[in-house]
mmCIF file of C-alpha atoms in Angstrom:
data_model
loop_
_atom_site.group_PDB
_atom_site.id
_atom_site.type_symbol
_atom_site.label_atom_id
_atom_site.label_comp_id
_atom_site.label_asym_id
_atom_site.label_seq_id
_atom_site.Cartn_x
_atom_site.Cartn_y
_atom_site.Cartn_z
ATOM 1 C CA SER A 366 99.204 66.318 112.308
ATOM 2 C CA GLN A 367 96.070 67.870 113.744
ATOM 3 C CA GLN A 368 95.082 64.685 115.508
ATOM 4 C CA GLY A 369 93.134 65.263 118.678
ATOM 5 C CA GLU A 370 94.243 63.638 121.876
ATOM 6 C CA GLU A 371 91.707 62.603 124.473
ATOM 7 C CA ASP A 372 92.485 62.456 128.126
ATOM 8 C CA PRO A 373 92.120 60.233 130.040
ATOM 9 C CA GLN A 374 92.421 57.121 127.862
ATOM 10 C CA ALA A 375 90.161 55.242 130.257
ATOM 11 C CA LEU A 376 87.761 56.334 132.985
ATOM 12 C CA SER A 377 85.805 54.218 135.456
ATOM 13 C CA ILE A 378 83.069 55.740 137.580
ATOM 14 C CA GLN A 379 79.925 54.811 139.491
ATOM 15 C CA GLU A 380 76.414 55.517 138.292
ATOM 16 C CA GLY A 381 75.300 58.966 139.264
ATOM 17 C CA GLU A 382 78.789 60.462 139.150
ATOM 18 C CA ASN A 383 79.922 62.967 136.545
ATOM 19 C CA ALA A 384 82.419 62.040 133.837
ATOM 20 C CA THR A 385 84.764 64.561 132.268
ATOM 21 C CA MET A 386 86.821 63.893 129.167
ATOM 22 C CA ASN A 387 89.281 66.285 127.601
ATOM 23 C CA CYS A 388 90.472 66.739 124.054
ATOM 24 C CA SER A 389 93.459 68.704 122.783
ATOM 25 C CA TYR A 390 94.270 69.508 119.169
ATOM 26 C CA LYS A 391 97.037 71.236 117.279
ATOM 27 C CA THR A 392 95.793 73.569 114.537
ATOM 28 C CA SER A 393 93.019 76.111 114.075
ATOM 29 C CA ILE A 394 89.594 74.613 113.537
ATOM 30 C CA ASN A 395 86.158 75.358 112.103
ATOM 31 C CA ASN A 396 84.395 73.091 114.599
ATOM 32 C CA LEU A 397 84.927 70.288 117.060
ATOM 33 C CA GLN A 398 82.601 67.317 117.352
ATOM 34 C CA TRP A 399 82.129 64.601 119.951
ATOM 35 C CA TYR A 400 81.041 61.076 119.049
ATOM 36 C CA ARG A 401 80.152 57.995 121.101
ATOM 37 C CA GLN A 402 80.892 54.426 120.063
ATOM 38 C CA ASN A 403 79.303 51.511 121.858
ATOM 39 C CA SER A 404 81.216 48.254 121.683
ATOM 40 C CA GLY A 405 80.930 46.679 118.239
ATOM 41 C CA ARG A 406 78.814 49.515 116.850
ATOM 42 C CA GLY A 407 79.220 52.566 114.671
ATOM 43 C CA LEU A 408 79.856 56.077 115.928
ATOM 44 C CA VAL A 409 76.979 58.264 117.010
ATOM 45 C CA HIS A 410 77.220 62.037 116.859
ATOM 46 C CA LEU A 411 76.704 63.725 120.244
ATOM 47 C CA ILE A 412 77.384 67.408 119.829
ATOM 48 C CA LEU A 413 79.116 69.900 117.546
ATOM 49 C CA ILE A 414 80.647 73.141 118.791
ATOM 50 C CA ARG A 415 81.862 75.796 116.376
ATOM 51 C CA SER A 416 85.064 77.755 116.823
ATOM 52 C CA ASN A 417 83.171 80.928 117.807
ATOM 53 C CA GLU A 418 81.259 79.119 120.574
ATOM 54 C CA ARG A 419 82.560 78.520 124.070
ATOM 55 C CA GLU A 420 79.987 76.222 125.594
ATOM 56 C CA LYS A 421 77.132 74.028 124.465
ATOM 57 C CA HIS A 422 74.609 71.839 126.239
ATOM 58 C CA SER A 423 72.558 68.882 125.115
ATOM 59 C CA GLY A 424 70.621 67.026 127.783
ATOM 60 C CA ARG A 425 73.174 65.658 130.262
ATOM 61 C CA LEU A 426 76.068 66.675 128.020
ATOM 62 C CA ARG A 427 78.063 69.854 128.360
ATOM 63 C CA VAL A 428 80.862 70.698 125.964
ATOM 64 C CA THR A 429 83.326 73.548 126.302
ATOM 65 C CA LEU A 430 85.802 74.838 123.769
ATOM 66 C CA ASP A 431 88.872 76.953 124.469
ATOM 67 C CA THR A 432 90.439 77.863 121.135
ATOM 68 C CA SER A 433 93.301 79.746 122.827
ATOM 69 C CA LYS A 434 94.358 76.532 124.549
ATOM 70 C CA LYS A 435 93.228 74.346 121.638
ATOM 71 C CA SER A 436 91.234 72.167 123.975
ATOM 72 C CA SER A 437 87.718 70.953 124.608
ATOM 73 C CA SER A 438 85.998 69.054 127.363
ATOM 74 C CA LEU A 439 82.951 66.825 127.432
ATOM 75 C CA LEU A 440 81.065 66.540 130.708
ATOM 76 C CA ILE A 441 78.433 63.854 131.199
ATOM 77 C CA THR A 442 76.400 64.526 134.308
ATOM 78 C CA ALA A 443 74.604 61.920 136.434
ATOM 79 C CA SER A 444 76.102 59.080 134.424
ATOM 80 C CA ARG A 445 74.258 55.831 133.771
ATOM 81 C CA ALA A 446 75.432 52.328 132.964
ATOM 82 C CA ALA A 447 74.171 52.935 129.419
ATOM 83 C CA ASP A 448 76.796 55.698 129.024
ATOM 84 C CA THR A 449 79.487 53.006 128.979
ATOM 85 C CA ALA A 450 81.182 53.487 125.620
ATOM 86 C CA SER A 451 84.185 55.043 123.899
ATOM 87 C CA TYR A 452 84.049 58.774 123.312
ATOM 88 C CA PHE A 453 85.918 60.489 120.496
ATOM 89 C CA CYS A 454 86.549 64.103 119.692
ATOM 90 C CA ALA A 455 86.962 65.071 116.051
ATOM 91 C CA THR A 456 88.174 68.359 114.643
ATOM 92 C CA ALA A 457 87.395 70.027 111.334
ATOM 93 C CA ARG A 458 89.757 72.520 109.749
ATOM 94 C CA ASN A 459 88.495 75.593 107.958
ATOM 95 C CA GLN A 460 89.640 74.294 104.609
ATOM 96 C CA ALA A 461 88.001 72.657 101.659
ATOM 97 C CA GLY A 462 88.985 69.130 100.851
ATOM 98 C CA THR A 463 89.836 68.244 104.426
ATOM 99 C CA ALA A 464 88.299 65.645 106.671
ATOM 100 C CA LEU A 465 87.390 65.214 110.316
ATOM 101 C CA ILE A 466 90.425 64.212 112.330
ATOM 102 C CA PHE A 467 89.567 61.864 115.170
ATOM 103 C CA GLY A 468 91.361 61.476 118.464
ATOM 104 C CA LYS A 469 92.201 58.147 120.038
ATOM 105 C CA GLY A 470 89.176 58.154 122.303
ATOM 106 C CA THR A 471 88.349 57.807 125.984
ATOM 107 C CA THR A 472 86.852 54.537 127.158
ATOM 108 C CA LEU A 473 84.250 55.212 129.816
ATOM 109 C CA SER A 474 82.962 52.473 132.113
ATOM 110 C CA VAL A 475 80.011 53.249 134.354
ATOM 111 C CA SER A 476 79.204 50.629 136.950
ATOM 112 C CA SER A 477 75.913 50.294 138.786
ATOM 113 C CA ASP B 926 64.675 52.629 108.674
ATOM 114 C CA THR B 927 68.458 52.365 108.800
ATOM 115 C CA ALA B 928 70.047 55.670 107.820
ATOM 116 C CA VAL B 929 73.461 54.339 106.753
ATOM 117 C CA SER B 930 73.757 50.640 106.044
ATOM 118 C CA GLN B 931 76.756 48.514 105.172
ATOM 119 C CA THR B 932 77.093 44.978 103.912
ATOM 120 C CA PRO B 933 78.479 42.639 104.913
ATOM 121 C CA LYS B 934 78.840 43.114 108.666
ATOM 122 C CA TYR B 935 81.601 40.521 108.867
ATOM 123 C CA LEU B 936 84.047 39.517 106.166
ATOM 124 C CA VAL B 937 86.648 36.788 106.628
ATOM 125 C CA THR B 938 88.917 36.067 103.691
ATOM 126 C CA GLN B 939 92.323 34.825 102.663
ATOM 127 C CA MET B 940 95.303 36.966 101.747
ATOM 128 C CA GLY B 941 95.424 37.830 98.093
ATOM 129 C CA ASN B 942 91.668 37.774 97.579
ATOM 130 C CA ASP B 943 89.586 40.658 96.266
ATOM 131 C CA LYS B 944 86.537 41.813 98.232
ATOM 132 C CA SER B 945 83.940 44.574 98.224
ATOM 133 C CA ILE B 946 82.001 46.357 100.940
ATOM 134 C CA LYS B 947 78.787 48.145 100.056
ATOM 135 C CA CYS B 948 77.341 51.241 101.674
ATOM 136 C CA GLU B 949 74.020 52.973 101.204
ATOM 137 C CA GLN B 950 72.496 56.012 102.873
ATOM 138 C CA ASN B 951 68.861 57.061 102.737
ATOM 139 C CA LEU B 952 69.356 60.489 104.314
ATOM 140 C CA GLY B 953 69.624 62.395 101.048
ATOM 141 C CA HIS B 954 73.141 63.514 101.947
ATOM 142 C CA ASP B 955 75.569 64.740 99.325
ATOM 143 C CA THR B 956 78.793 63.521 100.934
ATOM 144 C CA MET B 957 79.874 60.019 101.893
ATOM 145 C CA TYR B 958 83.023 58.744 103.568
ATOM 146 C CA TRP B 959 85.020 55.620 104.226
ATOM 147 C CA TYR B 960 86.958 55.304 107.480
ATOM 148 C CA LYS B 961 89.251 52.594 108.771
ATOM 149 C CA GLN B 962 89.356 51.789 112.494
ATOM 150 C CA ASP B 963 92.328 49.728 113.634
ATOM 151 C CA SER B 964 92.634 47.369 116.571
ATOM 152 C CA LYS B 965 93.475 50.295 118.874
ATOM 153 C CA LYS B 966 90.237 52.031 117.869
ATOM 154 C CA PHE B 967 92.076 54.726 115.935
ATOM 155 C CA LEU B 968 89.734 56.034 113.240
ATOM 156 C CA LYS B 969 91.215 57.416 110.034
ATOM 157 C CA ILE B 970 89.600 58.864 106.929
ATOM 158 C CA MET B 971 90.252 56.986 103.698
ATOM 159 C CA PHE B 972 88.041 58.629 101.081
ATOM 160 C CA SER B 973 85.186 61.044 100.724
ATOM 161 C CA TYR B 974 82.858 61.628 97.811
ATOM 162 C CA ASN B 975 80.545 64.545 97.157
ATOM 163 C CA ASN B 976 77.816 63.940 94.599
ATOM 164 C CA LYS B 977 79.751 61.004 93.150
ATOM 165 C CA GLU B 978 82.939 63.059 92.861
ATOM 166 C CA LEU B 979 86.088 62.115 94.786
ATOM 167 C CA ILE B 980 86.943 64.877 97.267
ATOM 168 C CA ILE B 981 89.404 63.285 99.655
ATOM 169 C CA ASN B 982 91.841 60.497 98.903
ATOM 170 C CA GLU B 983 94.156 59.993 101.822
ATOM 171 C CA THR B 984 97.392 58.034 101.565
ATOM 172 C CA VAL B 985 95.663 54.736 101.011
ATOM 173 C CA PRO B 986 97.229 51.972 98.908
ATOM 174 C CA ASN B 987 95.809 51.918 95.401
ATOM 175 C CA ARG B 988 94.558 48.402 96.126
ATOM 176 C CA PHE B 989 91.622 50.262 97.674
ATOM 177 C CA SER B 990 89.231 51.677 95.102
ATOM 178 C CA PRO B 991 86.019 53.448 96.058
ATOM 179 C CA LYS B 992 83.145 53.612 93.626
ATOM 180 C CA SER B 993 80.084 55.815 93.834
ATOM 181 C CA PRO B 994 77.406 54.795 91.325
ATOM 182 C CA ASP B 995 75.085 57.493 92.698
ATOM 183 C CA LYS B 996 75.141 59.873 95.614
ATOM 184 C CA ALA B 997 73.347 57.392 97.892
ATOM 185 C CA HIS B 998 75.941 54.661 97.459
ATOM 186 C CA LEU B 999 79.663 54.439 98.086
ATOM 187 C CA ASN B 1000 81.251 51.045 97.727
ATOM 188 C CA LEU B 1001 84.783 50.025 98.638
ATOM 189 C CA HIS B 1002 86.658 47.439 96.619
ATOM 190 C CA ILE B 1003 89.899 46.009 97.927
ATOM 191 C CA ASN B 1004 92.289 44.057 95.720
ATOM 192 C CA SER B 1005 94.993 41.632 96.813
ATOM 193 C CA LEU B 1006 94.070 41.728 100.480
ATOM 194 C CA GLU B 1007 96.894 41.800 103.006
ATOM 195 C CA LEU B 1008 97.035 40.918 106.690
ATOM 196 C CA GLY B 1009 97.360 44.593 107.593
ATOM 197 C CA ASP B 1010 94.008 45.332 105.969
ATOM 198 C CA SER B 1011 92.264 43.604 108.881
ATOM 199 C CA ALA B 1012 90.225 46.310 110.590
ATOM 200 C CA VAL B 1013 86.722 47.654 110.930
ATOM 201 C CA TYR B 1014 85.632 49.794 107.986
ATOM 202 C CA PHE B 1015 82.977 52.423 108.527
ATOM 203 C CA CYS B 1016 80.932 54.248 105.978
ATOM 204 C CA ALA B 1017 79.480 57.630 106.908
ATOM 205 C CA SER B 1018 77.496 60.400 105.305
ATOM 206 C CA SER B 1019 76.823 64.067 105.967
ATOM 207 C CA GLN B 1020 75.098 67.053 104.463
ATOM 208 C CA ASP B 1021 78.481 68.715 103.884
ATOM 209 C CA GLY B 1022 79.445 70.050 100.504
ATOM 210 C CA THR B 1023 82.973 70.355 99.215
ATOM 211 C CA SER B 1024 83.962 73.182 101.553
ATOM 212 C CA GLY B 1025 84.695 71.019 104.566
ATOM 213 C CA PRO B 1026 83.294 68.735 107.294
ATOM 214 C CA TYR B 1027 81.071 71.326 108.948
ATOM 215 C CA ASN B 1028 78.145 69.156 109.907
ATOM 216 C CA GLU B 1029 77.566 65.988 111.876
ATOM 217 C CA GLN B 1030 78.327 62.694 110.235
ATOM 218 C CA PHE B 1031 76.116 59.627 110.356
ATOM 219 C CA PHE B 1032 77.957 56.336 110.577
ATOM 220 C CA GLY B 1033 77.057 52.879 109.409
ATOM 221 C CA PRO B 1034 77.413 49.880 111.739
ATOM 222 C CA GLY B 1035 80.804 48.914 110.345
ATOM 223 C CA THR B 1036 82.250 45.942 108.479
ATOM 224 C CA ARG B 1037 84.778 43.850 110.388
ATOM 225 C CA LEU B 1038 87.298 42.560 107.864
ATOM 226 C CA THR B 1039 89.597 39.736 108.893
ATOM 227 C CA VAL B 1040 92.339 38.679 106.505
ATOM 228 C CA LEU B 1041 93.854 35.280 107.221
#
């Protein structure tokens, strides 16, 4: 299975601190995407990084991709209480008829 | 305006019943998906449709039948509901074609199905 694995499963930090989540996967990919899910809500797309990219930024988010190690990291800087959510990585293979494969997620709690 | 909407939001029913969940997207996307999220938050693809054509059909019991009357709608019908069907079902859409999931996906708010 190509299922991604996030690490850690749960993370608790204080407001203002940085949060780093990691994702590992098993097969070659076309792209890797990060999603956020607030409790009881649907998933919201955060950022997509393609296999030929190594780093991407979006506001307070920084994503890296290391295809040699089959891993990615999501860094949230200067975290806020509103960042409290579950974060999922999802990988896409370079193959028609395939779907995004989601990891098990990291639950982030940011306390004020 | 809601981009991807699902109805109902909550569905409580007895084992053996048949139920449907509706999904609509107003983004003009060609591809729509159904996902199942279990109690441990694990999210798994069930089906995807591109322009009303079935693209992905994962190992889902044939009690689950998706129907796409047009490319803006993808409904999920479930026959003979079982306890193990209890989960949150998410609809999503994207601008992807049939070549693969190469763009972001937009998710609906989910339908929490509880089978008693």
